[in-house]
Tab-separated table of C-alpha atoms in Angstrom:
chain	number	residue	atom	x	y	z
T	1	MET	CA	-82.677	-15.968	-31.941
T	2	SER	CA	-81.775	-13.382	-29.329
T	3	GLU	CA	-83.608	-10.142	-28.746
T	4	ALA	CA	-82.144	-7.075	-30.409
T	5	VAL	CA	-81.896	-3.708	-28.688
T	6	LEU	CA	-82.119	-0.417	-30.578
T	7	ARG	CA	-80.208	2.348	-28.788
T	8	PRO	CA	-78.208	5.523	-29.478
T	9	LEU	CA	-74.769	5.004	-31.025
T	10	ARG	CA	-72.051	6.168	-28.613
T	11	LEU	CA	-68.405	7.211	-28.914
T	12	GLU	CA	-67.363	4.000	-27.164
T	13	ASP	CA	-68.939	2.082	-30.082
T	14	VAL	CA	-66.555	3.524	-32.672
T	15	ASP	CA	-64.032	0.644	-32.474
T	16	ARG	CA	-66.755	-1.880	-33.334
T	17	VAL	CA	-68.221	0.399	-36.021
T	18	LEU	CA	-64.783	0.678	-37.651
T	19	GLU	CA	-64.496	-3.129	-37.718
T	20	LEU	CA	-67.802	-3.308	-39.560
T	21	GLU	CA	-67.033	-0.355	-41.862
T	22	VAL	CA	-64.206	-2.181	-43.634
T	23	THR	CA	-66.374	-5.244	-44.234
T	24	LEU	CA	-69.448	-3.266	-45.272
T	25	PHE	CA	-68.010	-0.356	-47.237
T	26	GLY	CA	-64.490	-1.386	-48.287
T	27	LEU	CA	-62.579	1.547	-49.748
T	28	GLY	CA	-65.428	3.896	-48.820
T	29	ALA	CA	-65.173	3.111	-45.083
T	30	TRP	CA	-65.334	6.124	-42.797
T	31	THR	CA	-62.454	6.888	-40.439
T	32	ARG	CA	-62.386	7.157	-36.655
T	33	GLY	CA	-62.186	10.951	-36.971
T	34	MET	CA	-65.250	11.057	-39.189
T	35	TYR	CA	-67.320	9.073	-36.682
T	36	GLU	CA	-66.039	11.018	-33.690
T	37	ASN	CA	-66.956	14.242	-35.497
T	38	GLU	CA	-70.408	12.952	-36.486
T	39	LEU	CA	-71.210	11.761	-32.961
T	40	SER	CA	-70.181	15.070	-31.386
T	41	THR	CA	-71.833	17.437	-33.895
T	42	PRO	CA	-75.206	18.936	-32.966
T	43	GLY	CA	-77.954	18.172	-35.461
T	44	ARG	CA	-76.863	14.558	-36.003
T	45	THR	CA	-78.628	11.440	-34.784
T	46	TYR	CA	-77.100	7.952	-34.740
T	47	VAL	CA	-78.587	4.656	-33.608
T	48	ALA	CA	-77.197	1.175	-33.053
T	49	VAL	CA	-78.620	-2.339	-32.908
T	50	GLU	CA	-77.175	-4.775	-30.383
T	51	GLU	CA	-77.614	-8.538	-30.268
T	52	ASP	CA	-76.494	-10.199	-27.041
T	53	GLY	CA	-74.520	-7.071	-26.157
T	54	VAL	CA	-72.672	-6.966	-29.513
T	55	LEU	CA	-73.218	-4.067	-31.908
T	56	VAL	CA	-74.405	-5.521	-35.224
T	57	GLY	CA	-75.822	-2.443	-36.939
T	58	TYR	CA	-75.656	1.320	-36.978
T	59	ALA	CA	-77.225	4.209	-38.850
T	60	GLY	CA	-77.151	7.977	-38.781
T	61	ALA	CA	-78.698	11.095	-40.208
T	62	ASN	CA	-78.023	14.796	-40.452
T	63	LEU	CA	-81.157	16.559	-39.202
T	64	GLY	CA	-82.627	19.573	-40.957
T	65	GLU	CA	-85.684	20.612	-42.944
T	66	GLU	CA	-84.476	18.061	-45.467
T	67	SER	CA	-82.713	15.482	-43.337
T	68	HIS	CA	-80.037	13.301	-44.891
T	69	VAL	CA	-79.311	9.641	-44.180
T	70	MET	CA	-75.548	9.507	-43.731
T	71	THR	CA	-75.043	5.761	-43.309
T	72	ILE	CA	-76.760	2.463	-42.583
T	73	GLY	CA	-74.800	-0.703	-41.991
T	74	VAL	CA	-75.667	-4.180	-40.715
T	75	ALA	CA	-73.113	-6.924	-40.066
T	76	PRO	CA	-73.388	-9.671	-42.715
T	77	GLN	CA	-74.274	-12.338	-40.123
T	78	ALA	CA	-77.121	-10.158	-38.772
T	79	ARG	CA	-78.847	-9.339	-42.056
T	80	ARG	CA	-82.418	-10.285	-43.000
T	81	ARG	CA	-83.648	-9.658	-39.434
T	82	GLY	CA	-85.251	-6.259	-40.021
T	83	TYR	CA	-82.479	-4.243	-38.352
T	84	ALA	CA	-81.954	-1.832	-41.246
T	85	SER	CA	-85.723	-1.232	-41.332
T	86	ARG	CA	-85.849	-0.568	-37.587
T	87	MET	CA	-82.959	1.873	-37.763
T	88	LEU	CA	-84.311	3.689	-40.840
T	89	SER	CA	-87.733	3.962	-39.217
T	90	GLU	CA	-86.116	5.488	-36.115
T	91	LEU	CA	-84.082	7.968	-38.194
T	92	MET	CA	-87.193	9.032	-40.100
T	93	ALA	CA	-89.248	9.458	-36.911
T	94	THR	CA	-86.470	11.494	-35.279
T	95	ALA	CA	-86.145	13.700	-38.364
T	96	ARG	CA	-89.913	14.221	-38.409
T	97	ARG	CA	-89.884	15.221	-34.716
T	98	HIS	CA	-87.156	17.752	-35.518
T	99	GLY	CA	-89.298	19.384	-38.204
T	100	ALA	CA	-87.968	17.693	-41.341
T	101	THR	CA	-90.379	17.609	-44.254
T	102	SER	CA	-88.313	15.190	-46.338
T	103	MET	CA	-85.331	12.867	-46.148
T	104	LEU	CA	-82.609	12.419	-48.737
T	105	LEU	CA	-79.971	9.736	-49.261
T	106	GLU	CA	-77.462	8.378	-51.733
T	107	VAL	CA	-77.129	4.661	-52.388
T	108	ARG	CA	-74.869	2.754	-54.727
T	109	ALA	CA	-76.496	2.417	-58.137
T	110	ASP	CA	-75.378	-1.221	-58.320
T	111	ASP	CA	-76.867	-2.202	-54.937
T	112	ASP	CA	-80.487	-3.269	-55.465
T	113	GLY	CA	-81.074	-4.590	-51.917
T	114	PRO	CA	-80.822	-1.259	-50.104
T	115	GLN	CA	-82.695	0.501	-52.917
T	116	GLY	CA	-85.607	-1.875	-52.358
T	117	LEU	CA	-85.566	-1.156	-48.617
T	118	TYR	CA	-85.647	2.571	-49.253
T	119	ARG	CA	-88.502	2.266	-51.760
T	120	ARG	CA	-90.540	0.380	-49.128
T	121	PHE	CA	-90.102	3.427	-46.871
T	122	GLY	CA	-91.400	5.825	-49.541
T	123	PHE	CA	-88.107	6.917	-51.090
T	124	GLU	CA	-88.146	7.636	-54.817
T	125	GLN	CA	-85.225	8.134	-57.138
T	126	ILE	CA	-84.695	11.810	-57.969
T	127	GLY	CA	-81.323	11.625	-59.698
T	128	VAL	CA	-77.946	9.978	-60.198
T	129	ARG	CA	-74.545	11.247	-59.086
T	130	PRO	CA	-71.943	9.823	-61.478
T	131	GLY	CA	-68.765	8.664	-59.735
T	132	TYR	CA	-70.092	9.688	-56.295
T	133	TYR	CA	-68.244	6.813	-54.642
T	134	GLN	CA	-64.919	8.103	-55.929
T	135	LEU	CA	-62.562	5.380	-54.730
T	136	GLU	CA	-64.606	2.679	-56.475
T	137	GLY	CA	-65.835	4.886	-59.315
T	138	ALA	CA	-69.418	3.824	-58.570
T	139	ASP	CA	-72.458	5.978	-59.265
T	140	ALA	CA	-74.973	6.887	-56.589
T	141	VAL	CA	-78.734	6.934	-56.937
T	142	VAL	CA	-80.190	9.924	-55.091
T	143	MET	CA	-83.494	9.179	-53.370
T	144	ARG	CA	-85.946	11.324	-51.408
T	145	ALA	CA	-88.943	10.547	-49.213
T	146	PRO	CA	-91.586	12.919	-47.840
T	147	LEU	CA	-91.871	12.939	-44.056
T	148	ALA	CA	-95.487	13.872	-43.558
T	149	ALA	CA	-96.526	12.909	-40.064
T	150	PRO	CA	-98.663	9.787	-40.057
T	151	PRO	CA	-102.121	10.539	-38.692
T	152	GLY	CA	-102.745	9.686	-35.083
T	153	LEU	CA	-99.156	9.165	-33.907
T	154	PRO	CA	-98.551	11.412	-30.890
T	155	GLY	CA	-95.092	12.894	-30.769
T	156	ASP	CA	-94.685	12.929	-34.537
T	157	GLU	CA	-96.191	16.396	-34.942
T	158	PRO	CA	-93.757	19.031	-36.219
T	159	PRO	CA	-92.488	21.364	-33.471
T	160	GLY	CA	-94.750	24.323	-32.828
T	161	ARG	CA	-97.904	22.600	-34.026
T	162	ASN	CA	-100.583	21.208	-31.814
T	163	PRO	CA	-102.173	17.887	-32.672
T	164	PRO	CA	-105.791	18.068	-33.820
T	165	ARG	CA	-108.321	18.104	-31.014
T	166	PRO	CA	-111.046	15.515	-30.878
T	167	PRO	CA	-114.534	16.825	-31.622
T	168	THR	CA	-116.540	17.903	-28.613
T	169	ALA	CA	-120.137	16.939	-28.065
């Protein structure tokens, strides 16, 4: 298996993302304009996973005190390799560095796989949005995770706070 590279998603990636969108999200696929807007709007962060120079996954979040996962997608042939986990971990770390105290997302109620991934990252169900995915008529499960900084990870402190100092002798 080749080595995967995690990197920022760029405007020049949109053609490939749109190819994957139709396969991954069907009627709910985002448009070129939506991605171009997301990638050029301050307060958004998007990442991509490449295998052998080919984009096989992408994810993004809206940053704020309560950050919001906007999308996560992995090409069917690249699943079960930990790419969604790597991208979600990166989104959560970025949100934490930008001062977020929690992260929110919606996921299809009938899609157990992603719900399991999110639970492993500390997300808990806080509600249901009936008919959220309007074109398919599918409900969404709303999930939230706290983003407390893990102890001892430099760079994950909220802005404006100094890390604890080691005791002096």
